[in-house]
Coordinates of C-alpha atoms and ligand atoms in Angstrom, one line a residue:
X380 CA 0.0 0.0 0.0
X381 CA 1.5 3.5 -1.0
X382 CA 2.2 6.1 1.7
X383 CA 2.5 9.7 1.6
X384 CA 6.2 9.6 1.4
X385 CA 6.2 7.8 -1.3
X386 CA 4.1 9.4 -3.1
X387 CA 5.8 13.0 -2.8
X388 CA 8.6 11.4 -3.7
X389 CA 7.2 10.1 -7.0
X390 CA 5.8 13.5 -8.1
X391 CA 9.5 15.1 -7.3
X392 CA 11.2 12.8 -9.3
X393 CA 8.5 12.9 -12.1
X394 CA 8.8 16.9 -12.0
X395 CA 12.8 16.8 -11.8
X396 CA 12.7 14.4 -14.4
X397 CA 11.5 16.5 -16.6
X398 CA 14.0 19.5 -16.0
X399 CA 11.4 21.8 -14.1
X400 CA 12.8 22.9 -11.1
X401 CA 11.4 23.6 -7.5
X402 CA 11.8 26.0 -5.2
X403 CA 11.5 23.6 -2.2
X404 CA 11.5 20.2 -1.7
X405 CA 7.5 19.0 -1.5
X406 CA 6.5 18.4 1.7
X407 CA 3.2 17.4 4.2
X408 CA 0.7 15.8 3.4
X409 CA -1.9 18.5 2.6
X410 CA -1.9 18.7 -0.8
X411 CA -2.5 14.9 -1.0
X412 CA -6.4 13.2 -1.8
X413 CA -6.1 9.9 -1.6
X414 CA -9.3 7.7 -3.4
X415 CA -10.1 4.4 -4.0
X416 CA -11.8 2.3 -7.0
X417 CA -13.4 -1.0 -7.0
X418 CA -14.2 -3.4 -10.0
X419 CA -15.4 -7.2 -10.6
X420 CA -18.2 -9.9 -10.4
X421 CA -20.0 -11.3 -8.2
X422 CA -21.5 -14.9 -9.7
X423 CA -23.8 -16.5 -8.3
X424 CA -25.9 -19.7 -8.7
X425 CA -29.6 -19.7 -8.5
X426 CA -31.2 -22.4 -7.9
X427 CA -35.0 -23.2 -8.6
X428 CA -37.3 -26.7 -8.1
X429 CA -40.4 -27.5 -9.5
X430 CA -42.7 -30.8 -10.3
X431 CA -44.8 -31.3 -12.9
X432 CA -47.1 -34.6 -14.5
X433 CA -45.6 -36.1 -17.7
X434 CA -47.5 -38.4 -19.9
X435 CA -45.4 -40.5 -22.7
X436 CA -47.0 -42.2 -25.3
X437 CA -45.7 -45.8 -25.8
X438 CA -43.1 -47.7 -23.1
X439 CA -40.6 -45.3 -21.4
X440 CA -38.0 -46.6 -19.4
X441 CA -37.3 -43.9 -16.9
X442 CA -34.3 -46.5 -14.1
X443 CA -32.0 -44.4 -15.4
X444 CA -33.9 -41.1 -13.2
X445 CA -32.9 -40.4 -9.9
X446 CA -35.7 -41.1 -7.3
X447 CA -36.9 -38.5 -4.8
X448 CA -39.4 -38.3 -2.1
X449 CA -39.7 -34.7 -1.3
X450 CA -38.7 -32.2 -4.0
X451 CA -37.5 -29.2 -1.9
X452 CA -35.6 -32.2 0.5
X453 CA -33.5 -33.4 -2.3
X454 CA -30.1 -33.0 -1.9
X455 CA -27.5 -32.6 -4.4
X456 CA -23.6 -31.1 -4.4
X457 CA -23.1 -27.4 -4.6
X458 CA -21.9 -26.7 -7.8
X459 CA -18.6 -26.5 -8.2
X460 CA -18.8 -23.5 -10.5
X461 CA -21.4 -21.0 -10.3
X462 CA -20.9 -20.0 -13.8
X463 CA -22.2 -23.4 -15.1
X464 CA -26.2 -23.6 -16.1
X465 CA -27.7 -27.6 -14.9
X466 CA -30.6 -29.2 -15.0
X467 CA -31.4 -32.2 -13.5
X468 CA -34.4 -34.0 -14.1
X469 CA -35.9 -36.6 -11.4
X470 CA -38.7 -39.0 -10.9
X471 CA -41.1 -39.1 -7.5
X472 CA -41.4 -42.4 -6.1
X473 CA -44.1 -44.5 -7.1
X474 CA -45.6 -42.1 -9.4
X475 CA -44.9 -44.2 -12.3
X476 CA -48.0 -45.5 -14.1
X477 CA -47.4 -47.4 -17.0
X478 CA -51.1 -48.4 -18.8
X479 CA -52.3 -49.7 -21.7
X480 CA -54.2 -47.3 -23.6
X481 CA -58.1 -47.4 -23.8
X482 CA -57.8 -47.6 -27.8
X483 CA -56.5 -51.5 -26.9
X484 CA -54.3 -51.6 -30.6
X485 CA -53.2 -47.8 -31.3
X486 CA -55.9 -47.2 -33.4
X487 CA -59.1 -45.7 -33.8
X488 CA -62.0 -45.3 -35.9
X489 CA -61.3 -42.3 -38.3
X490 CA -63.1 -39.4 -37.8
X491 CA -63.8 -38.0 -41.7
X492 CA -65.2 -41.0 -42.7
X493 CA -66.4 -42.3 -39.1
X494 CA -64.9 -45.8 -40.2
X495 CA -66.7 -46.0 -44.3
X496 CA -63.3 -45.7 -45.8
X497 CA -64.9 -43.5 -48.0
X498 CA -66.3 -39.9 -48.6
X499 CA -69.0 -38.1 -50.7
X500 CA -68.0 -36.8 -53.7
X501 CA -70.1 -34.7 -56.3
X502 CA -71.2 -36.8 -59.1
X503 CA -70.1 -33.9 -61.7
X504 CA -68.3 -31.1 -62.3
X505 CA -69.3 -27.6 -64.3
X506 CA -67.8 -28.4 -68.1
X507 CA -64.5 -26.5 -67.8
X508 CA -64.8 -25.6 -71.9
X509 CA -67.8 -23.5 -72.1
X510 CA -67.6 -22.3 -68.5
X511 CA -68.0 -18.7 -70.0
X512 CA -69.7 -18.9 -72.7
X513 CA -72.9 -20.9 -73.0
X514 CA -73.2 -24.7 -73.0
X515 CA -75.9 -24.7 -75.3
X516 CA -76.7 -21.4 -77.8
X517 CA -80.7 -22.3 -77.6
X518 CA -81.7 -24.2 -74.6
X519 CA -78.4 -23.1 -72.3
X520 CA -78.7 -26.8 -71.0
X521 CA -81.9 -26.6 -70.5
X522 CA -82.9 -29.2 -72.4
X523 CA -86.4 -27.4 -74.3
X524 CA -85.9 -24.6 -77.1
X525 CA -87.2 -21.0 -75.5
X526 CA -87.4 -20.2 -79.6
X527 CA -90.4 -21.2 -81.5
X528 CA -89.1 -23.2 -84.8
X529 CA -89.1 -19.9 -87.0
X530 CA -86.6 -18.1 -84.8
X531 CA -84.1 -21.4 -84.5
X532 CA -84.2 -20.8 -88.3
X533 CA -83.3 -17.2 -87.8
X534 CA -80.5 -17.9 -85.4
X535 CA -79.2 -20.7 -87.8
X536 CA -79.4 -18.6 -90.6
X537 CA -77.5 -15.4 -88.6
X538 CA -75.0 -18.1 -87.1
X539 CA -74.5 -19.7 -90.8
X540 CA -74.0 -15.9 -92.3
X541 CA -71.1 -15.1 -89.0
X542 CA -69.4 -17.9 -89.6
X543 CA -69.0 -17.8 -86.0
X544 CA -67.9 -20.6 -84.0
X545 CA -69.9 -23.7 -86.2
X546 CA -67.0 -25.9 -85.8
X547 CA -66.4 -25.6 -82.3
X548 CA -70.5 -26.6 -81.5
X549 CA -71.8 -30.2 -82.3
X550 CA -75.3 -31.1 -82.0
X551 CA -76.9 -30.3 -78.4
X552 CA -77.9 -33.7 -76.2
X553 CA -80.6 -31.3 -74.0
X554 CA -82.1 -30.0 -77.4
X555 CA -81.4 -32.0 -80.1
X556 CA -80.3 -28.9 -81.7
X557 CA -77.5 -29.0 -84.3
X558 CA -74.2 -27.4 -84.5
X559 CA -75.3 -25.1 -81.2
X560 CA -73.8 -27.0 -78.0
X561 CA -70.3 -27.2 -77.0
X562 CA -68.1 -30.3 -77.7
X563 CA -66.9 -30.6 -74.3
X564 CA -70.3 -31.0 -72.3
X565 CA -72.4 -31.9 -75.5
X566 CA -75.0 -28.6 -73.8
X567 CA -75.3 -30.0 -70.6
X568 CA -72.7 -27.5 -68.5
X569 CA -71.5 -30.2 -66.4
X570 CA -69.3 -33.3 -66.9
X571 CA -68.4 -36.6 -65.3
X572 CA -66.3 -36.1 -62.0
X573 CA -62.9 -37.4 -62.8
X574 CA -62.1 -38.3 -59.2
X575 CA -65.2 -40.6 -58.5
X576 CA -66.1 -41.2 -62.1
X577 CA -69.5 -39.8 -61.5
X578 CA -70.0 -42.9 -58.8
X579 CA -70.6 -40.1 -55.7
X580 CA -67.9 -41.4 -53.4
X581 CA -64.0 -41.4 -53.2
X582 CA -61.5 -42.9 -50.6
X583 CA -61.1 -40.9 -47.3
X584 CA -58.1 -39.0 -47.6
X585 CA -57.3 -39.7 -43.9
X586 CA -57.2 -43.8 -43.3
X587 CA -57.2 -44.1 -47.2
X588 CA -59.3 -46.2 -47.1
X589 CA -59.3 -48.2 -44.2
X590 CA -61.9 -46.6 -41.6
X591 CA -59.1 -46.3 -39.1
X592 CA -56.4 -43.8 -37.8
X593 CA -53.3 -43.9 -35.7
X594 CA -54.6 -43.2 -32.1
X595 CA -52.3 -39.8 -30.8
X596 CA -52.5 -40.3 -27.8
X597 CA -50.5 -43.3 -27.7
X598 CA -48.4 -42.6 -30.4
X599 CA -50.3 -46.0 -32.2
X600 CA -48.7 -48.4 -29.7
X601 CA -51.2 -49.1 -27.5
X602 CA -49.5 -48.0 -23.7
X603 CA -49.0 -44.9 -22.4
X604 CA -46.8 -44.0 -19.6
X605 CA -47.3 -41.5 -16.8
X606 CA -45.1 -39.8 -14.0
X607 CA -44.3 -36.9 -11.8
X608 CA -41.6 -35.3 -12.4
X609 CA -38.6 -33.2 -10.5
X610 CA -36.6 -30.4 -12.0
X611 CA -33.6 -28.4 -10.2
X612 CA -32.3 -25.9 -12.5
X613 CA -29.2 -24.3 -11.3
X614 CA -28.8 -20.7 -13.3
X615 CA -26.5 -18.3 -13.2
X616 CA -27.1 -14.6 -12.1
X617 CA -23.7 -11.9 -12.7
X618 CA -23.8 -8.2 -11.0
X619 CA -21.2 -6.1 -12.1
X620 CA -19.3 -4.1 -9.5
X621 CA -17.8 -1.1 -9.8
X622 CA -17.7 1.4 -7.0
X623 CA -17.6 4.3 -6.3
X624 CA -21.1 4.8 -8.6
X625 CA -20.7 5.3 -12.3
X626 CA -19.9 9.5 -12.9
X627 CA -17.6 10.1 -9.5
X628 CA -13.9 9.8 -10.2
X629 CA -14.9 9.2 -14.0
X630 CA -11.2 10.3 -14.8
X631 CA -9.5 9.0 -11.9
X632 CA -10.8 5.3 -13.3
X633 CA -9.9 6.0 -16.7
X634 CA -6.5 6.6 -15.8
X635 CA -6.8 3.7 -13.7
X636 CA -8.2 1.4 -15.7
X637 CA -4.6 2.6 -18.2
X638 CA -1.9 3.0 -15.3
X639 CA -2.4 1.3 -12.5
X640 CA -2.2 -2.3 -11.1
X641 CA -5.1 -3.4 -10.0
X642 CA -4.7 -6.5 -6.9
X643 CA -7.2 -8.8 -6.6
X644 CA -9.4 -9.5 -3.5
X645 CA -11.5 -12.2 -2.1
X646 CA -12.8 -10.1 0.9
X647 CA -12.5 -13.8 2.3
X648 CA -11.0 -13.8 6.1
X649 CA -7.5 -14.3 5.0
X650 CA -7.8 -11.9 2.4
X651 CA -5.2 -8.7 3.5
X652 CA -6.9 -6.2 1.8
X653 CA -10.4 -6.9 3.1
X654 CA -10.2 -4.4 6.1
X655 CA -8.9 -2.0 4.0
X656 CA -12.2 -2.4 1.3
X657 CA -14.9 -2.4 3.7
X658 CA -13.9 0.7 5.1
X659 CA -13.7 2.3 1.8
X660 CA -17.0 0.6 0.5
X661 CA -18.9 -1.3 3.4
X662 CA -21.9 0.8 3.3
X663 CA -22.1 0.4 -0.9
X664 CA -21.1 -3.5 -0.9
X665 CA -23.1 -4.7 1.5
X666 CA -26.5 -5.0 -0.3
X667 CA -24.4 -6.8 -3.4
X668 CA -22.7 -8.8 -0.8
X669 CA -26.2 -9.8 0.4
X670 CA -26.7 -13.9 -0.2
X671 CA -30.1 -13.9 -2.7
X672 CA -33.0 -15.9 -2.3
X673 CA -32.3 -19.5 -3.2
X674 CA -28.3 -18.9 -4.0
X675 CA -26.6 -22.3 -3.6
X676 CA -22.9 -20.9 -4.5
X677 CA -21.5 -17.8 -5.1
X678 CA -17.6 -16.2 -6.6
X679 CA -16.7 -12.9 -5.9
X680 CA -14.2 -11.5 -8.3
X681 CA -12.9 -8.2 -7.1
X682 CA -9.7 -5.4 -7.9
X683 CA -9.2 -2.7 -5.9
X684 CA -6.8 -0.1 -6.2
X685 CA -6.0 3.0 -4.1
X686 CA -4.2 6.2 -5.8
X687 CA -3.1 9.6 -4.9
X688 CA -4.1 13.1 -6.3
X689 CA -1.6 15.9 -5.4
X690 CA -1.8 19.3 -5.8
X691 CA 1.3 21.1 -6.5
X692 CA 1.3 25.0 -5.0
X693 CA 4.4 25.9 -7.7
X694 CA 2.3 24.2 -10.3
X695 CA -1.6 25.4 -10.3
X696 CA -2.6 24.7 -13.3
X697 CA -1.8 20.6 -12.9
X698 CA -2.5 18.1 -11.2
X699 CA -0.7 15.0 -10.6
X700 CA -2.1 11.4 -10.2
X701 CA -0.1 8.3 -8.2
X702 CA -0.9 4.9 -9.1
X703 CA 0.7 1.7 -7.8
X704 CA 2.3 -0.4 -10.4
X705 CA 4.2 -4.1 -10.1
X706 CA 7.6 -1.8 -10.2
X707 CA 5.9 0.5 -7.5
X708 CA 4.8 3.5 -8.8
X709 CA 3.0 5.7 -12.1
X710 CA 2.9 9.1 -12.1
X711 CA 0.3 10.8 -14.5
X712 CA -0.1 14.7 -14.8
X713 CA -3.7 16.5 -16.2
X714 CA -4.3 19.7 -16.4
X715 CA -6.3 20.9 -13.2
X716 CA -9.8 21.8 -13.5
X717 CA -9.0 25.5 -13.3
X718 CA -6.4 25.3 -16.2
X719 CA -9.3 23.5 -18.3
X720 CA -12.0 26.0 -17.6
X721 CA -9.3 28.2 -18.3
X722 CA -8.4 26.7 -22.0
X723 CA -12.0 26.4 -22.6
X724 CA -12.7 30.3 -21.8
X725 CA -9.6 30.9 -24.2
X726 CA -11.3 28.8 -26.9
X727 CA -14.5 30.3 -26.7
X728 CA -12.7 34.0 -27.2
X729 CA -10.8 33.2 -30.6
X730 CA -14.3 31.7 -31.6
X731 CA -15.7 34.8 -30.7
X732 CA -13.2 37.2 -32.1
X733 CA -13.2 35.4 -35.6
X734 CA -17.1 35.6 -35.7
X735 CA -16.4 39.5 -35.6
X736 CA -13.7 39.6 -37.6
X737 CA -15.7 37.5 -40.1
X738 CA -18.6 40.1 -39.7
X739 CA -16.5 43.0 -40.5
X740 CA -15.1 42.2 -43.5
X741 CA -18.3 41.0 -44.5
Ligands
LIG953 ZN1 -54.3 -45.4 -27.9
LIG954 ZN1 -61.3 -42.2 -43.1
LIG955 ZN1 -79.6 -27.3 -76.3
LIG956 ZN1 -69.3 -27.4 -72.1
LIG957 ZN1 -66.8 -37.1 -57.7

């Protein structure tokens, strides 16, 4: 841990160093602030339980589960690292129930058909060829002439004089009608279902054909199996530390986090630097340090370091930071925050001035 001596030491030899000279030798320790920064993780394990009713279709063999009576009474070993996610699944004693199913052979009577093996199916279907035009120029598949005979002559003779479509109409089976209905449906707008062959019914789709289905619920086979079952899942939770609160020494840490050596510390019994943290961050560590509801493990992974700020009187316009390194120690100089308010005024005035200057020769 760095003293006071040693730190006014490192600021003279950092300032000589450098060629400045001083008028005295620095001395007491008023000029120094001494601060402290702490970083890490704090891991934990959390650990949940919970039971819950399984059902399996078909055999299950579940000897290879561990067997517990009580779910919050089972015990099994912290985990070693509280990092690692587990789950272990278990089975309750004696709540094992392995059944055949009421279906007796995995299957059951299909549904769609209700066990026919087949379904309705329309005898025809609308004639795909004259679907927008007519199916028959006189009787529209109607069967009987609307026309008295003088007018069929009249339409004949028009249709004869177009041209028209002749060869594309044959004589009509509704009508007897020549050269009027379409080839296709011969006038009747419909033809022969190609799927049933106009017989009304096709396979079911579902059991094709057979009247019966896989039962689900046993998977076809017949058993089911059904148990409670135990699951401990160990998860872990991280919290970050890093005290003093984000925004105070915001610098400090920077240069910190560049210069100095951080040590690591456990704040285990036999850990040295554990007096020295809690008195710098009891009050602030103690609700992280607090164990959570249903932790089973825990690692704490800290660094602390503890630096010196000095004020020089020769030197007002800096300010010099100590940090402890392997070799002993870092020396860092900033600006103090006079001298930056100071450069910032100065900026702000040769802004200003060229904004007038600009104005005036404008
Ligand atoms: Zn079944
Ligand atoms: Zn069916
Ligand atoms: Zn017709
Ligand atoms: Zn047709
Ligand atoms: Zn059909």
């Amino acid at each position: 841990m760095l003293g006071d001596k040693e730190v006014l030491d490192a600021v003279q030899g950092y300032i000589e160093e450098r060629g400045e000279s001083l008028a005295e030798p620095l001395s007491g320790a008023s000029a120094i602030t001494w601060h402290s920064l702490l970083k890490g993780q704090i891991v934990r394990s959390i650990e949940s339980r919970s039971e819950e009713k399984h059902l399996h279709p078909g055999p299950l063999d579940l000897s290879d589960h561990p067997v517990y009576d009580t779910i919050d009474d089972y015990q099994i070993p912290r985990p070693r690292d509280p990092a690692e996610q587990r789950t272990q699944k278990m089975v309750r004693r004696g709540s094992i129930d392995e059944r055949s199913c009421a279906c007796g052979n995995g299957e059951i009577r299909c549904p769609r058909c209700e066990g026919e093996g087949r379904i309705r199916c329309e005898q025809h279907q609308p004639c795909g060829s004259c679907r927008d035009s007519t199916c028959c120029l006189l009787c529209d598949g109607a069967g009987r002439s609307a026309l008295k005979p003088a007018e069929k002559q009249a339409v004949a003779v028009s249709m004869q004089k177009a041209g028209g479509d002749r060869g594309d109409r044959t004589r009509c089976y509704e009508c007897g009608e020549r050269d009027v209905a379409c080839v296709t449906c011969r006038g009747r707008g419909r033809v022969q279902c190609s799927t049933c062959q106009g017989g009304g019914s096709r396979p079911c789709p579902d059991c094709a054909g057979d009247g019966k289905v896989t039962h689900e619920h046993c998977a076809g086979t017949g058993r089911t199996v059904e148990w409670t079952e135990g699951t401990i899942t160990r998860a872990p939770r991280t919290d970050e530390v890093r005290l003093p609160e984000p925004g105070v020494l915001y610098w400090a840490r920077r240069l910190a986090e560049q210069h100095a050596t951080w040590t690591p510390t456990t704040l285990t019994d036999n850990d040295p630097l554990r007096a020295c943290v809690q008195k710098d961050f009891g009050s602030a560590l103690k609700p992280l340090l607090r164990p959570h509801h249903q932790e089973v493990a825990r690692r704490t992974k800290l660094e602390y370091v503890r630096f010196a700020k000095v004020a020089v009187d020769e030197h007002p316009h800096r300010i010099y930071y100590v940090f402890p390194t392997l070799k002993g120690t870092t020396v860092v100089r900033c600006p103090s925050p006079r001298r930056t308010w100071q450069i910032a005024g100065i900026v702000a005035s040769v802004l200003l001035l060229l904004v007038l200057i600009n104005r005036f020769i404008a």
